[in-house]
């Protein structure tokens, strides 16, 4: 994770409210989602996550130049676990912030 953060230039330790430096169920769920999206390929997942963080860095920089009073709102991710038919199930719930229309113009 530190190498990905360094390569991407991403300065925040958090993505969607998840601390990327601290081992947690939320971080595991987030990283699992990236792995599933790239069919469990570590190389493809590393590239995908790096590109995601680069995009957030570039977009934040662009917003700061065009709208200095605008920033990404706090996003959050949480997990809920329970048994379903005797099998453990984990649900990931994302509450993504919104960016105003003015920031996108």
Backbone as ProteinMPNN parsed JSONL, in Angstrom:
{"seq_chain_A": "XXXXXXXXXXXXXXXXXXXXXXXXXXXXXXXXXXXXXXXXXXXXXXXXXXXXXXXXXXXXXXXXXXXXXXXXXXXXXXXXXXXXXXXXXXXXXXXXXXXXXXXXX", "coords_chain_A": {"N_chain_A": [[0.803, -1.19, 0.0], [1.922, 1.33, 0.806], [3.714, 1.806, -1.342], [1.989, 2.077, -3.537], [0.572, 4.37, -2.77], [2.664, 6.208, -2.753], [3.502, 6.161, -5.475], [1.215, 7.141, -6.727], [0.959, 9.704, -5.804], [-0.953, 10.438, -4.045], [-2.151, 12.171, -1.324], [-3.8, 11.952, 0.871], [-4.559, 9.861, 3.649], [-6.841, 8.439, 3.439], [-9.492, 6.815, 1.662], [-12.641, 7.028, 0.443], [-13.451, 7.271, 3.07], [-12.068, 5.277, 4.341], [-9.286, 4.289, 6.172], [-6.3, 3.923, 4.677], [-3.912, 3.058, 5.675], [-4.294, 1.576, 7.95], [-4.958, -1.619, 9.113], [-8.079, -3.087, 8.71], [-11.535, -4.206, 8.77], [-12.967, -2.683, 6.977], [-10.973, -1.671, 5.257], [-10.037, -4.096, 4.186], [-12.363, -4.928, 2.839], [-12.619, -2.882, 0.945], [-10.209, -3.152, -0.536], [-10.6, -5.754, -1.435], [-12.736, -5.343, -3.164], [-11.481, -3.907, -5.219], [-9.71, -5.914, -6.07], [-11.526, -7.937, -6.941], [-12.688, -6.566, -9.054], [-10.689, -6.636, -10.9], [-10.374, -9.262, -11.453], [-8.864, -10.715, -9.538], [-6.194, -10.327, -10.124], [-3.094, -9.329, -9.08], [-1.252, -7.519, -10.261], [-2.868, -6.104, -12.114], [-4.75, -5.076, -10.336], [-3.166, -3.472, -8.673], [-2.35, -1.537, -10.545], [-4.882, -0.473, -11.21], [-5.802, 0.564, -8.728], [-3.77, 2.43, -8.25], [-4.194, 4.147, -10.458], [-6.759, 5.068, -9.79], [-6.242, 6.535, -7.437], [-4.455, 8.415, -8.483], [-6.205, 9.743, -10.236], [-7.977, 10.901, -8.378], [-6.183, 12.608, -7.077], [-5.355, 14.312, -9.207], [-7.846, 15.399, -9.975], [-8.631, 16.69, -7.629], [-6.601, 18.603, -7.496], [-7.153, 20.056, -9.849], [-9.714, 21.04, -9.216], [-9.032, 22.675, -7.061], [-7.603, 24.704, -8.322], [-9.486, 25.835, -10.065], [-11.745, 26.241, -8.501], [-11.208, 27.305, -5.61], [-12.537, 27.084, -3.164], [-13.746, 24.654, -3.081], [-13.839, 21.196, -2.352], [-13.318, 17.616, -2.254], [-16.049, 16.082, -0.752], [-16.431, 14.425, 2.431], [-16.342, 10.975, 2.158], [-17.713, 7.808, 2.954], [-17.29, 4.466, 4.155], [-18.581, 1.445, 5.303], [-18.924, -1.682, 7.027], [-21.103, -4.493, 7.37], [-21.787, -7.43, 9.035], [-23.175, -10.719, 9.059], [-24.826, -13.902, 9.566], [-26.047, -15.849, 6.887], [-28.131, -18.273, 5.843], [-26.517, -19.932, 7.361], [-23.989, -19.26, 6.512], [-21.237, -16.97, 6.62], [-21.72, -13.566, 5.829], [-20.685, -10.565, 4.397], [-21.519, -7.255, 4.061], [-20.954, -4.392, 2.194], [-21.316, -1.022, 2.65], [-21.59, 1.912, 0.984], [-21.397, 5.356, 1.391], [-21.321, 7.823, -0.528], [-19.966, 11.04, -0.96], [-21.158, 14.13, -2.403], [-20.454, 16.256, -5.149], [-20.794, 19.636, -5.832], [-22.722, 21.098, -8.521], [-21.601, 23.447, -9.486], [-18.897, 23.074, -9.04], [-18.24, 21.307, -10.994], [-18.366, 22.606, -13.369]], "CA_chain_A": [[0.0, 0.0, 0.0], [2.738, 2.55, 0.781], [4.272, 2.013, -2.682], [0.9, 2.572, -4.384], [0.314, 5.754, -2.377], [3.797, 7.02, -3.206], [3.459, 6.258, -6.937], [0.052, 7.908, -7.179], [1.013, 11.076, -5.319], [-2.147, 10.659, -3.219], [-1.673, 12.682, -0.043], [-4.719, 11.623, 1.96], [-4.468, 8.456, 4.044], [-8.18, 7.855, 3.39], [-10.233, 6.712, 0.409], [-14.036, 6.729, 0.785], [-13.566, 7.176, 4.524], [-11.305, 4.128, 4.843], [-7.872, 4.553, 6.415], [-5.542, 2.982, 3.85], [-2.719, 2.62, 6.39], [-4.664, 0.774, 9.116], [-5.666, -2.868, 8.803], [-9.441, -3.094, 9.254], [-12.507, -4.883, 7.906], [-13.313, -1.751, 5.902], [-9.879, -1.666, 4.275], [-10.067, -5.397, 3.502], [-13.494, -4.917, 1.905], [-12.296, -1.969, -0.153], [-9.183, -3.767, -1.378], [-11.231, -6.911, -2.09], [-13.536, -4.837, -4.289], [-10.54, -3.621, -6.303], [-9.227, -7.21, -6.566], [-12.6, -8.582, -7.713], [-12.89, -5.809, -10.295], [-9.612, -7.001, -11.825], [-10.325, -10.73, -11.47], [-7.87, -11.179, -8.578], [-4.824, -10.121, -10.61], [-2.416, -8.315, -8.26], [-0.682, -6.474, -11.117], [-3.965, -5.281, -12.637], [-5.358, -4.373, -9.202], [-2.235, -2.412, -8.278], [-2.46, -0.478, -11.556], [-6.219, 0.12, -11.083], [-5.836, 1.368, -7.509], [-2.876, 3.566, -8.486], [-4.893, 5.071, -11.363], [-7.856, 5.675, -9.035], [-5.676, 7.547, -6.544], [-3.94, 9.491, -9.343], [-7.354, 10.51, -10.711], [-8.455, 11.733, -7.268], [-5.182, 13.657, -6.87], [-5.45, 15.266, -10.32], [-9.138, 16.083, -9.925], [-8.58, 17.609, -6.485], [-5.724, 19.713, -7.894], [-7.892, 20.845, -10.829], [-10.765, 21.755, -8.491], [-8.425, 23.716, -6.233], [-7.226, 25.825, -9.188], [-10.655, 26.482, -10.656], [-12.686, 26.569, -7.42], [-10.42, 27.078, -4.396], [-13.375, 26.82, -1.998], [-14.4, 23.358, -3.271], [-13.005, 20.009, -2.168], [-14.119, 16.405, -2.179], [-16.679, 15.891, 0.557], [-16.069, 13.166, 3.067], [-17.054, 9.773, 1.765], [-17.545, 6.822, 4.017], [-17.558, 3.066, 3.85], [-18.675, 0.639, 6.517], [-19.299, -3.064, 6.74], [-22.05, -5.155, 8.269], [-21.627, -8.879, 8.865], [-24.109, -11.611, 9.74], [-24.939, -15.213, 8.927], [-27.166, -16.039, 5.968], [-28.132, -19.714, 5.561], [-25.388, -20.525, 8.061], [-22.729, -18.801, 5.934], [-20.969, -15.565, 6.933], [-21.887, -12.614, 4.729], [-20.28, -9.194, 4.697], [-22.083, -6.263, 3.157], [-20.239, -3.118, 2.197], [-22.246, 0.075, 2.426], [-20.874, 3.138, 0.634], [-22.127, 6.623, 1.396], [-20.401, 8.698, -1.239], [-20.312, 12.457, -0.936], [-21.513, 14.691, -3.709], [-19.76, 17.481, -5.529], [-21.798, 20.553, -6.369], [-22.685, 21.329, -9.969], [-20.676, 24.553, -9.758], [-17.533, 22.55, -9.038], [-18.032, 20.504, -12.197], [-18.433, 23.457, -14.568]], "C_chain_A": [[0.856, 1.268, 0.0], [3.313, 2.854, -0.604], [3.214, 2.584, -3.626], [0.616, 4.033, -4.065], [1.431, 6.673, -2.86], [3.756, 7.219, -4.722], [2.342, 7.168, -7.421], [0.126, 9.377, -6.785], [-0.167, 11.427, -4.428], [-1.707, 11.023, -1.815], [-2.575, 12.335, 1.14], [-4.539, 10.165, 2.348], [-5.799, 7.725, 3.897], [-8.737, 7.851, 1.972], [-11.624, 6.234, 0.776], [-14.202, 6.505, 2.283], [-12.777, 6.042, 5.146], [-9.844, 4.52, 4.98], [-7.064, 3.493, 5.669], [-4.31, 2.429, 4.558], [-3.029, 1.655, 7.536], [-5.43, -0.473, 8.681], [-7.029, -2.848, 9.491], [-10.341, -3.87, 8.301], [-12.875, -3.991, 6.732], [-12.23, -1.719, 4.827], [-9.846, -2.982, 3.499], [-11.19, -5.445, 2.477], [-13.202, -4.043, 0.699], [-11.272, -2.599, -1.099], [-9.723, -5.008, -2.091], [-12.064, -6.481, -3.289], [-12.637, -4.509, -5.477], [-10.011, -4.922, -6.905], [-10.279, -7.916, -7.417], [-12.797, -7.892, -9.055], [-11.83, -6.153, -11.335], [-9.325, -8.498, -11.783], [-9.14, -11.294, -10.694], [-6.431, -11.093, -9.074], [-4.178, -9.0, -9.794], [-1.858, -7.186, -9.117], [-1.768, -5.535, -11.633], [-4.62, -4.471, -11.521], [-4.471, -3.23, -8.738], [-2.324, -1.245, -9.25], [-3.791, 0.26, -11.424], [-6.296, 1.036, -9.864], [-4.942, 2.599, -7.654], [-3.551, 4.599, -9.378], [-6.047, 5.78, -10.658], [-7.333, 6.799, -8.15], [-5.073, 8.706, -7.33], [-5.081, 10.373, -9.834], [-7.864, 11.426, -9.607], [-7.484, 12.875, -6.999], [-5.297, 14.724, -7.944], [-6.743, 16.065, -10.274], [-9.174, 17.077, -8.776], [-7.736, 18.83, -6.836], [-6.451, 20.641, -8.868], [-8.989, 21.662, -10.142], [-10.189, 22.895, -7.663], [-8.035, 24.927, -7.072], [-8.449, 26.566, -9.71], [-11.666, 26.941, -9.609], [-11.976, 26.337, -6.086], [-11.245, 26.75, -3.155], [-14.064, 25.455, -2.062], [-13.39, 22.242, -3.02], [-13.915, 18.788, -2.174], [-14.766, 16.345, -0.804], [-16.222, 14.568, 1.15], [-16.966, 12.054, 2.542], [-16.903, 8.799, 2.924], [-17.892, 5.433, 3.51], [-17.655, 2.337, 5.185], [-19.112, -0.765, 6.119], [-20.32, -3.542, 7.765], [-21.936, -6.644, 7.992], [-22.715, -9.62, 9.626], [-24.126, -12.946, 9.0], [-26.187, -15.257, 8.059], [-27.109, -17.499, 5.523], [-26.915, -20.397, 6.179], [-24.03, -20.096, 7.548], [-22.485, -17.334, 6.304], [-21.109, -14.701, 5.678], [-21.432, -11.247, 5.211], [-20.857, -8.292, 3.636], [-21.28, -4.991, 3.296], [-21.23, -2.036, 1.815], [-21.435, 1.337, 2.166], [-21.825, 4.316, 0.72], [-21.192, 7.641, 0.771], [-20.887, 10.132, -1.164], [-20.678, 12.931, -2.327], [-20.731, 15.969, -3.924], [-20.792, 18.378, -6.19], [-21.643, 20.725, -7.877], [-21.685, 22.426, -10.327], [-19.231, 24.062, -9.839], [-17.221, 21.787, -10.314], [-18.05, 21.33, -13.473], [-17.05, 23.86, -15.018]], "O_chain_A": [[0.547, 2.203, -0.739], [3.395, 4.016, -1.001], [3.509, 3.474, -4.423], [0.439, 4.846, -4.972], [1.173, 7.784, -3.321], [3.956, 8.336, -5.201], [2.501, 7.883, -8.411], [-0.568, 10.209, -7.369], [-0.36, 12.594, -4.089], [-0.97, 10.269, -1.179], [-2.146, 12.42, 2.291], [-4.382, 9.311, 1.475], [-5.888, 6.533, 4.192], [-8.486, 8.765, 1.187], [-11.781, 5.159, 1.356], [-14.988, 5.661, 2.713], [-12.813, 5.863, 6.363], [-9.233, 5.02, 4.035], [-7.136, 2.308, 5.994], [-3.722, 1.448, 4.103], [-2.126, 0.987, 8.041], [-6.429, -0.383, 7.967], [-7.124, -2.621, 10.698], [-9.959, -4.156, 7.166], [-13.072, -4.476, 5.617], [-12.529, -1.738, 3.633], [-9.648, -2.978, 2.284], [-10.998, -5.945, 1.368], [-13.502, -4.416, -0.435], [-11.451, -2.58, -2.317], [-9.341, -5.282, -3.229], [-12.096, -7.17, -4.309], [-12.991, -4.8, -6.62], [-9.877, -5.024, -8.124], [-9.967, -8.434, -8.489], [-13.042, -8.545, -10.069], [-12.059, -5.976, -12.532], [-8.206, -8.945, -12.038], [-8.489, -12.238, -11.142], [-5.542, -11.722, -8.501], [-4.65, -7.863, -9.809], [-1.973, -6.017, -8.748], [-1.61, -4.315, -11.595], [-5.001, -3.319, -11.727], [-4.963, -2.141, -8.442], [-2.367, -0.089, -8.829], [-3.828, 1.487, -11.515], [-6.798, 2.156, -9.957], [-5.316, 3.691, -7.226], [-3.492, 5.795, -9.094], [-6.288, 6.963, -10.901], [-7.908, 7.887, -8.114], [-5.164, 9.856, -6.901], [-4.96, 11.598, -9.852], [-8.153, 12.597, -9.857], [-7.912, 13.995, -6.721], [-5.333, 15.915, -7.633], [-6.738, 17.274, -10.507], [-9.689, 18.185, -8.928], [-8.107, 19.959, -6.514], [-6.379, 21.863, -8.736], [-9.172, 22.84, -10.45], [-10.792, 23.964, -7.574], [-8.121, 26.059, -6.596], [-8.445, 27.795, -9.786], [-12.367, 27.931, -9.818], [-12.13, 25.271, -5.491], [-10.714, 26.196, -2.192], [-14.877, 25.133, -1.195], [-12.232, 22.336, -3.425], [-15.138, 18.915, -2.106], [-14.089, 16.538, 0.205], [-15.692, 13.705, 0.449], [-18.189, 12.187, 2.495], [-16.037, 8.978, 3.779], [-18.673, 5.258, 2.574], [-16.871, 2.604, 6.095], [-19.603, -0.992, 5.014], [-20.377, -3.04, 8.887], [-21.985, -7.069, 6.838], [-23.125, -9.198, 10.708], [-23.515, -13.092, 7.942], [-27.247, -14.765, 8.446], [-26.138, -17.914, 4.892], [-26.351, -21.324, 5.597], [-23.009, -20.521, 8.089], [-23.423, -16.537, 6.302], [-20.66, -15.083, 4.598], [-21.768, -10.829, 6.319], [-20.698, -8.544, 2.442], [-20.965, -4.566, 4.407], [-21.9, -2.124, 0.786], [-20.679, 1.782, 3.03], [-22.931, 4.273, 0.182], [-20.371, 8.249, 1.457], [-22.082, 10.401, -1.29], [-20.519, 12.203, -3.307], [-20.394, 16.673, -2.972], [-21.577, 17.919, -7.021], [-20.563, 20.52, -8.431], [-21.003, 22.343, -11.349], [-18.438, 24.582, -10.624], [-16.054, 21.637, -10.676], [-17.777, 20.804, -14.552], [-16.907, 24.576, -16.01]]}, "name": "protein", "num_of_chains": 1, "seq": "XXXXXXXXXXXXXXXXXXXXXXXXXXXXXXXXXXXXXXXXXXXXXXXXXXXXXXXXXXXXXXXXXXXXXXXXXXXXXXXXXXXXXXXXXXXXXXXXXXXXXXXXX"}
